[in-house]
Amino acid sequence: MMLKLKIVSPEKIEFEGEVNSVLVPGTMGQFEILVNHAPIISSLDKGKVVYALPDGEKKSLSITGGFVEVQKNVVSLCVEISEG
């Protein structure tokens, strides 16, 4: 079982695909989303979004803020990407 992750910025779709886990910078601190996570909507602070691909490779994206929504193993991130 995998998570479906979609990361969207105002410019483009940054990533869309299956992942093992997603680590996000929530306003109340960093938290990890795994398979079968409870439904949630949360605002995100400046920080790094880190996601683990099925092959174990980890990718990260620096953001200045945004929102995350989790529902039925689908994780949707709407974020502002930090420059540089």
N, CA, C and O atoms as a Tinker XYZ file with bonds, in Angstrom:
   336  protein
     1  N      0.849000   -1.200000    0.000000    73     2
     2  CA     0.000000    0.000000    0.000000    64     1     3
     3  C      0.882000    1.247000    0.000000    63     2     4     5
     4  O      1.854000    1.334000    0.751000    81     3
     5  N      0.534000    2.194000   -0.840000    73     3     6
     6  CA     1.333000    3.416000   -0.961000    64     5     7
     7  C      0.444000    4.642000   -0.766000    63     6     8     9
     8  O     -0.783000    4.557000   -0.804000    81     7
     9  N      1.097000    5.778000   -0.557000    73     7    10
    10  CA     0.409000    7.063000   -0.537000    64     9    11
    11  C      0.488000    7.656000   -1.937000    63    10    12    13
    12  O      1.497000    7.498000   -2.624000    81    11
    13  N     -0.564000    8.331000   -2.358000    73    11    14
    14  CA    -0.499000    9.111000   -3.592000    64    13    15
    15  C     -0.231000   10.550000   -3.181000    63    14    16    17
    16  O     -0.991000   11.135000   -2.409000    81    15
    17  N      0.853000   11.117000   -3.700000    73    15    18
    18  CA     1.252000   12.473000   -3.326000    64    17    19
    19  C      1.149000   13.393000   -4.526000    63    18    20    21
    20  O      1.598000   13.064000   -5.624000    81    19
    21  N      0.549000   14.554000   -4.296000    73    19    22
    22  CA     0.511000   15.592000   -5.331000    64    21    23
    23  C      0.946000   16.893000   -4.680000    63    22    24    25
    24  O      0.328000   17.358000   -3.722000    81    23
    25  N      2.022000   17.478000   -5.212000    73    23    26
    26  CA     2.527000   18.754000   -4.699000    64    25    27
    27  C      2.315000   19.799000   -5.793000    63    26    28    29
    28  O      2.858000   19.689000   -6.892000    81    27
    29  N      1.510000   20.817000   -5.466000    73    27    30
    30  CA     1.186000   21.854000   -6.439000    64    29    31
    31  C      1.653000   23.206000   -5.913000    63    30    32    33
    32  O      1.418000   23.544000   -4.753000    81    31
    33  N      2.314000   23.977000   -6.774000    73    31    34
    34  CA     2.665000   25.361000   -6.455000    64    33    35
    35  C      1.884000   26.235000   -7.434000    63    34    36    37
    36  O      1.309000   25.721000   -8.393000    81    35
    37  N      1.853000   27.561000   -7.203000    73    35    38
    38  CA     1.133000   28.427000   -8.156000    64    37    39
    39  C      1.694000   28.306000   -9.577000    63    38    40    41
    40  O      0.974000   28.548000  -10.546000    81    39
    41  N      2.960000   27.937000   -9.708000    73    39    42
    42  CA     3.590000   27.852000  -11.020000    64    41    43
    43  C      3.252000   26.562000  -11.759000    63    42    44    45
    44  O      2.947000   26.586000  -12.952000    81    43
    45  N      3.306000   25.428000  -11.045000    73    43    46
    46  CA     3.145000   24.148000  -11.745000    64    45    47
    47  C      2.910000   23.008000  -10.761000    63    46    48    49
    48  O      2.938000   23.205000   -9.546000    81    47
    49  N      2.678000   21.813000  -11.303000    73    47    50
    50  CA     2.644000   20.612000  -10.469000    64    49    51
    51  C      4.105000   20.218000  -10.236000    63    50    52    53
    52  O      4.818000   19.887000  -11.183000    81    51
    53  N      4.547000   20.252000   -8.981000    73    51    54
    54  CA     5.947000   19.990000   -8.650000    64    53    55
    55  C      6.248000   18.495000   -8.617000    63    54    56    57
    56  O      7.336000   18.062000   -8.997000    81    55
    57  N      5.260000   17.702000   -8.152000    73    55    58
    58  CA     5.443000   16.252000   -8.072000    64    57    59
    59  C      4.080000   15.589000   -8.029000    63    58    60    61
    60  O      3.152000   16.095000   -7.397000    81    59
    61  N      3.964000   14.454000   -8.704000    73    59    62
    62  CA     2.746000   13.655000   -8.612000    64    61    63
    63  C      3.164000   12.204000   -8.756000    63    62    64    65
    64  O      3.766000   11.828000   -9.762000    81    63
    65  N      2.850000   11.380000   -7.755000    73    63    66
    66  CA     3.219000    9.982000   -7.826000    64    65    67
    67  C      3.050000    9.286000   -6.496000    63    66    68    69
    68  O      2.501000    9.847000   -5.548000    81    67
    69  N      3.536000    8.037000   -6.440000    73    67    70
    70  CA     3.393000    7.244000   -5.226000    64    69    71
    71  C      4.625000    7.386000   -4.342000    63    70    72    73
    72  O      5.755000    7.427000   -4.829000    81    71
    73  N      4.390000    7.458000   -3.048000    73    71    74
    74  CA     5.470000    7.593000   -2.070000    64    73    75
    75  C      5.181000    6.705000   -0.861000    63    74    76    77
    76  O      4.051000    6.264000   -0.652000    81    75
    77  N      6.234000    6.451000   -0.064000    73    75    78
    78  CA     6.076000    5.676000    1.171000    64    77    79
    79  C      5.664000    6.555000    2.350000    63    78    80    81
    80  O      4.900000    6.130000    3.216000    81    79
    81  N      6.188000    7.800000    2.373000    73    79    82
    82  CA     5.902000    8.706000    3.483000    64    81    83
    83  C      6.166000   10.141000    3.050000    63    82    84    85
    84  O      6.870000   10.394000    2.072000    81    83
    85  N      5.582000   11.083000    3.806000    73    83    86
    86  CA     5.782000   12.509000    3.544000    64    85    87
    87  C      5.999000   13.192000    4.889000    63    86    88    89
    88  O      5.226000   12.991000    5.826000    81    87
    89  N      7.047000   13.994000    4.980000    73    87    90
    90  CA     7.351000   14.760000    6.184000    64    89    91
    91  C      7.090000   16.219000    5.850000    63    90    92    93
    92  O      7.658000   16.741000    4.891000    81    91
    93  N      6.233000   16.892000    6.631000    73    91    94
    94  CA     5.879000   18.277000    6.328000    64    93    95
    95  C      6.101000   19.189000    7.536000    63    94    96    97
    96  O      5.995000   18.753000    8.682000    81    95
    97  N      6.413000   20.478000    7.263000    73    95    98
    98  CA     6.617000   21.444000    8.357000    64    97    99
    99  C      5.300000   22.082000    8.784000    63    98   100   101
   100  O      4.961000   23.172000    8.325000    81    99
   101  N      4.564000   21.416000    9.651000    73    99   102
   102  CA     3.283000   21.950000   10.141000    64   101   103
   103  C      3.500000   23.166000   11.014000    63   102   104   105
   104  O      4.600000   23.383000   11.523000    81   103
   105  N      2.451000   23.968000   11.193000    73   103   106
   106  CA     2.562000   25.180000   12.020000    64   105   107
   107  C      2.868000   24.832000   13.473000    63   106   108   109
   108  O      3.485000   25.627000   14.183000    81   107
   109  N      2.440000   23.644000   13.924000    73   107   110
   110  CA     2.700000   23.221000   15.301000    64   109   111
   111  C      3.909000   22.294000   15.373000    63   110   112   113
   112  O      4.113000   21.614000   16.379000    81   111
   113  N      4.704000   22.265000   14.319000    73   111   114
   114  CA     5.879000   21.394000   14.300000    64   113   115
   115  C      5.802000   20.403000   13.149000    63   114   116   117
   116  O      4.755000   20.203000   12.534000    81   115
   117  N      6.936000   19.798000   12.886000    73   115   118
   118  CA     7.041000   18.847000   11.781000    64   117   119
   119  C      6.238000   17.587000   12.069000    63   118   120   121
   120  O      6.232000   17.106000   13.202000    81   119
   121  N      5.562000   17.045000   11.061000    73   119   122
   122  CA     4.899000   15.755000   11.257000    64   121   123
   123  C      4.983000   14.908000    9.999000    63   122   124   125
   124  O      5.117000   15.412000    8.885000    81   123
   125  N      4.899000   13.602000   10.219000    73   123   126
   126  CA     5.042000   12.640000    9.136000    64   125   127
   127  C      3.692000   12.023000    8.796000    63   126   128   129
   128  O      2.898000   11.700000    9.679000    81   127
   129  N      3.451000   11.866000    7.498000    73   127   130
   130  CA     2.221000   11.238000    7.016000    64   129   131
   131  C      2.597000    9.877000    6.445000    63   130   132   133
   132  O      3.424000    9.776000    5.539000    81   131
   133  N      1.977000    8.835000    6.987000    73   131   134
   134  CA     2.218000    7.466000    6.520000    64   133   135
   135  C      0.909000    6.905000    5.976000    63   134   136   137
   136  O     -0.137000    7.544000    6.082000    81   135
   137  N      0.970000    5.715000    5.396000    73   135   138
   138  CA    -0.230000    5.051000    4.878000    64   137   139
   139  C     -1.280000    4.934000    5.980000    63   138   140   141
   140  O     -0.950000    4.672000    7.137000    81   139
   141  N     -2.535000    5.129000    5.617000    73   139   142
   142  CA    -3.691000    5.069000    6.529000    64   141   143
   143  C     -3.694000    6.166000    7.590000    63   142   144   145
   144  O     -4.260000    5.984000    8.668000    81   143
   145  N     -3.069000    7.298000    7.294000    73   143   146
   146  CA    -3.112000    8.459000    8.195000    64   145   147
   147  C     -4.558000    8.947000    8.289000    63   146   148   149
   148  O     -5.315000    8.863000    7.323000    81   147
   149  N     -4.925000    9.453000    9.452000    73   147   150
   150  CA    -6.273000   10.011000    9.628000    64   149   151
   151  C     -6.461000   11.211000    8.703000    63   150   152   153
   152  O     -5.500000   11.921000    8.406000    81   151
   153  N     -7.701000   11.442000    8.243000    73   151   154
   154  CA    -7.953000   12.628000    7.408000    64   153   155
   155  C     -7.568000   13.897000    8.171000    63   154   156   157
   156  O     -7.860000   14.021000    9.360000    81   155
   157  N     -6.919000   14.831000    7.492000    73   155   158
   158  CA    -6.439000   16.044000    8.152000    64   157   159
   159  C     -6.299000   17.154000    7.122000    63   158   160   161
   160  O     -5.999000   16.904000    5.954000    81   159
   161  N     -6.520000   18.378000    7.571000    73   159   162
   162  CA    -6.146000   19.552000    6.789000    64   161   163
   163  C     -5.323000   20.402000    7.733000    63   162   164   165
   164  O     -5.752000   20.684000    8.852000    81   163
   165  N     -4.128000   20.817000    7.289000    73   163   166
   166  CA    -3.248000   21.581000    8.167000    64   165   167
   167  C     -2.508000   22.642000    7.366000    63   166   168   169
   168  O     -2.190000   22.446000    6.193000    81   167
   169  N     -2.238000   23.770000    8.020000    73   167   170
   170  CA    -1.408000   24.786000    7.371000    64   169   171
   171  C      0.057000   24.411000    7.566000    63   170   172   173
   172  O      0.418000   23.736000    8.530000    81   171
   173  N      0.889000   24.859000    6.635000    73   171   174
   174  CA     2.316000   24.544000    6.687000    64   173   175
   175  C      3.120000   25.829000    6.844000    63   174   176   177
   176  O      2.746000   26.886000    6.337000    81   175
   177  N      4.233000   25.708000    7.559000    73   175   178
   178  CA     5.156000   26.820000    7.753000    64   177   179
   179  C      6.330000   26.690000    6.795000    63   178   180   181
   180  O      6.423000   25.742000    6.015000    81   179
   181  N      7.222000   27.668000    6.876000    73   179   182
   182  CA     8.462000   27.618000    6.109000    64   181   183
   183  C      9.269000   26.405000    6.560000    63   182   184   185
   184  O      9.379000   26.143000    7.758000    81   183
   185  N      9.827000   25.675000    5.621000    73   183   186
   186  CA    10.627000   24.506000    5.963000    64   185   187
   187  C     10.776000   23.579000    4.774000    63   186   188   189
   188  O     10.625000   23.988000    3.623000    81   187
   189  N     11.074000   22.325000    5.071000    73   187   190
   190  CA    11.290000   21.339000    4.017000    64   189   191
   191  C     10.187000   20.290000    4.006000    63   190   192   193
   192  O      9.769000   19.793000    5.051000    81   191
   193  N      9.723000   19.965000    2.799000    73   191   194
   194  CA     8.837000   18.818000    2.596000    64   193   195
   195  C      9.757000   17.698000    2.124000    63   194   196   197
   196  O     10.461000   17.852000    1.126000    81   195
   197  N      9.755000   16.573000    2.837000    73   195   198
   198  CA    10.613000   15.440000    2.460000    64   197   199
   199  C      9.709000   14.245000    2.173000    63   198   200   201
   200  O      8.875000   13.876000    2.999000    81   199
   201  N      9.881000   13.642000    0.992000    73   199   202
   202  CA     9.067000   12.471000    0.669000    64   201   203
   203  C      9.952000   11.324000    0.224000    63   202   204   205
   204  O     10.946000   11.513000   -0.478000    81   203
   205  N      9.563000   10.118000    0.653000    73   203   206
   206  CA    10.332000    8.907000    0.366000    64   205   207
   207  C      9.691000    8.172000   -0.802000    63   206   208   209
   208  O      8.526000    7.779000   -0.736000    81   207
   209  N     10.456000    7.991000   -1.866000    73   207   210
   210  CA     9.976000    7.273000   -3.043000    64   209   211
   211  C      9.975000    5.771000   -2.770000    63   210   212   213
   212  O     10.654000    5.308000   -1.853000    81   211
   213  N      9.211000    5.000000   -3.563000    73   211   214
   214  CA     9.126000    3.545000   -3.337000    64   213   215
   215  C     10.489000    2.844000   -3.329000    63   214   216   217
   216  O     10.645000    1.822000   -2.661000    81   215
   217  N     11.472000    3.372000   -4.055000    73   215   218
   218  CA    12.799000    2.734000   -4.092000    64   217   219
   219  C     13.672000    3.134000   -2.904000    63   218   220   221
   220  O     14.833000    2.732000   -2.818000    81   219
   221  N     13.106000    3.936000   -1.980000    73   219   222
   222  CA    13.856000    4.342000   -0.792000    64   221   223
   223  C     14.544000    5.689000   -0.933000    63   222   224   225
   224  O     15.019000    6.250000    0.055000    81   223
   225  N     14.602000    6.214000   -2.156000    73   223   226
   226  CA    15.223000    7.528000   -2.369000    64   225   227
   227  C     14.375000    8.606000   -1.712000    63   226   228   229
   228  O     13.146000    8.549000   -1.754000    81   227
   229  N     15.044000    9.604000   -1.094000    73   227   230
   230  CA    14.317000   10.705000   -0.464000    64   229   231
   231  C     14.524000   11.973000   -1.275000    63   230   232   233
   232  O     15.638000   12.292000   -1.691000    81   231
   233  N     13.430000   12.686000   -1.490000    73   231   234
   234  CA    13.475000   13.958000   -2.217000    64   233   235
   235  C     12.981000   15.029000   -1.259000    63   234   236   237
   236  O     12.140000   14.768000   -0.398000    81   235
   237  N     13.516000   16.248000   -1.417000    73   235   238
   238  CA    13.022000   17.322000   -0.559000    64   237   239
   239  C     12.796000   18.595000   -1.355000    63   238   240   241
   240  O     13.379000   18.810000   -2.418000    81   239
   241  N     11.932000   19.423000   -0.805000    73   239   242
   242  CA    11.497000   20.648000   -1.446000    64   241   243
   243  C     11.407000   21.707000   -0.356000    63   242   244   245
   244  O     10.767000   21.480000    0.671000    81   243
   245  N     12.041000   22.864000   -0.564000    73   243   246
   246  CA    11.950000   23.945000    0.419000    64   245   247
   247  C     10.728000   24.796000    0.114000    63   246   248   249
   248  O     10.531000   25.239000   -1.018000    81   247
   249  N      9.910000   25.018000    1.137000    73   247   250
   250  CA     8.695000   25.813000    0.946000    64   249   251
   251  C      8.667000   26.994000    1.915000    63   250   252   253
   252  O      9.345000   26.988000    2.942000    81   251
   253  N      7.872000   28.004000    1.570000    73   251   254
   254  CA     7.706000   29.148000    2.480000    64   253   255
   255  C      6.368000   29.065000    3.205000    63   254   256   257
   256  O      6.090000   29.874000    4.090000    81   255
   257  N      5.534000   28.085000    2.832000    73   255   258
   258  CA     4.242000   27.911000    3.490000    64   257   259
   259  C      3.260000   27.222000    2.566000    63   258   260   261
   260  O      3.573000   26.926000    1.412000    81   259
   261  N      2.052000   26.966000    3.092000    73   259   262
   262  CA     1.026000   26.330000    2.278000    64   261   263
   263  C      0.065000   25.518000    3.133000    63   262   264   265
   264  O     -0.104000   25.769000    4.326000    81   263
   265  N     -0.563000   24.530000    2.485000    73   263   266
   266  CA    -1.540000   23.670000    3.152000    64   265   267
   267  C     -1.321000   22.225000    2.740000    63   266   268   269
   268  O     -0.815000   21.946000    1.652000    81   267
   269  N     -1.708000   21.306000    3.622000    73   267   270
   270  CA    -1.693000   19.881000    3.283000    64   269   271
   271  C     -3.070000   19.316000    3.610000    63   270   272   273
   272  O     -3.683000   19.666000    4.619000    81   271
   273  N     -3.537000   18.437000    2.737000    73   271   274
   274  CA    -4.788000   17.723000    2.989000    64   273   275
   275  C     -4.518000   16.240000    2.794000    63   274   276   277
   276  O     -3.911000   15.833000    1.803000    81   275
   277  N     -4.979000   15.425000    3.760000    73   275   278
   278  CA    -4.812000   13.974000    3.674000    64   277   279
   279  C     -6.195000   13.341000    3.727000    63   278   280   281
   280  O     -6.985000   13.637000    4.623000    81   279
   281  N     -6.485000   12.472000    2.767000    73   279   282
   282  CA    -7.763000   11.773000    2.740000    64   281   283
   283  C     -7.585000   10.462000    1.987000    63   282   284   285
   284  O     -7.167000   10.460000    0.829000    81   283
   285  N     -7.899000    9.353000    2.635000    73   283   286
   286  CA    -7.854000    8.029000    2.005000    64   285   287
   287  C     -6.554000    7.763000    1.250000    63   286   288   289
   288  O     -6.571000    7.381000    0.080000    81   287
   289  N     -5.427000    7.971000    1.932000    73   287   290
   290  CA    -4.087000    7.726000    1.366000    64   289   291
   291  C     -3.741000    8.609000    0.172000    63   290   292   293
   292  O     -2.858000    8.279000   -0.619000    81   291
   293  N     -4.446000    9.735000    0.047000    73   291   294
   294  CA    -4.088000   10.738000   -0.954000    64   293   295
   295  C     -3.648000   11.990000   -0.204000    63   294   296   297
   296  O     -4.407000   12.550000    0.588000    81   295
   297  N     -2.411000   12.424000   -0.461000    73   295   298
   298  CA    -1.842000   13.596000    0.195000    64   297   299
   299  C     -1.731000   14.707000   -0.841000    63   298   300   301
   300  O     -1.035000   14.558000   -1.845000    81   299
   301  N     -2.419000   15.827000   -0.594000    73   299   302
   302  CA    -2.362000   16.968000   -1.513000    64   301   303
   303  C     -1.687000   18.126000   -0.804000    63   302   304   305
   304  O     -2.127000   18.555000    0.262000    81   303
   305  N     -0.615000   18.632000   -1.403000    73   303   306
   306  CA     0.074000   19.799000   -0.856000    64   305   307
   307  C     -0.067000   20.957000   -1.818000    63   306   308   309
   308  O      0.206000   20.828000   -3.011000    81   307
   309  N     -0.495000   22.089000   -1.290000    73   307   310
   310  CA    -0.559000   23.327000   -2.065000    64   309   311
   311  C      0.448000   24.248000   -1.394000    63   310   312   313
   312  O      0.209000   24.717000   -0.281000    81   311
   313  N      1.569000   24.515000   -2.054000    73   311   314
   314  CA     2.686000   25.188000   -1.379000    64   313   315
   315  C      3.268000   26.324000   -2.212000    63   314   316   317
   316  O      3.123000   26.378000   -3.433000    81   315
   317  N      3.931000   27.227000   -1.500000    73   315   318
   318  CA     4.769000   28.247000   -2.118000    64   317   319
   319  C      6.208000   27.738000   -2.031000    63   318   320   321
   320  O      6.697000   27.440000   -0.942000    81   319
   321  N      6.877000   27.640000   -3.161000    73   319   322
   322  CA     8.258000   27.152000   -3.196000    64   321   323
   323  C      9.196000   28.300000   -2.838000    63   322   324   325
   324  O      9.028000   29.409000   -3.347000    81   323
   325  N     10.188000   28.056000   -1.968000    73   323   326
   326  CA    11.147000   29.114000   -1.688000    64   325   327
   327  C     12.204000   29.152000   -2.787000    63   326   328   329
   328  O     12.629000   28.117000   -3.301000    81   327
   329  N     12.610000   30.345000   -3.126000    73   327   330
   330  CA    13.607000   30.546000   -4.193000    64   329   331
   331  C     14.987000   30.152000   -3.702000    63   330   332   333
   332  O     15.324000   30.325000   -2.531000    81   331
   333  N     15.779000   29.617000   -4.626000    73   331   334
   334  CA    17.163000   29.282000   -4.283000    64   333   335
   335  C     17.246000   27.929000   -3.782000    63   334   336
   336  O     18.332000   27.463000   -3.440000    81   335
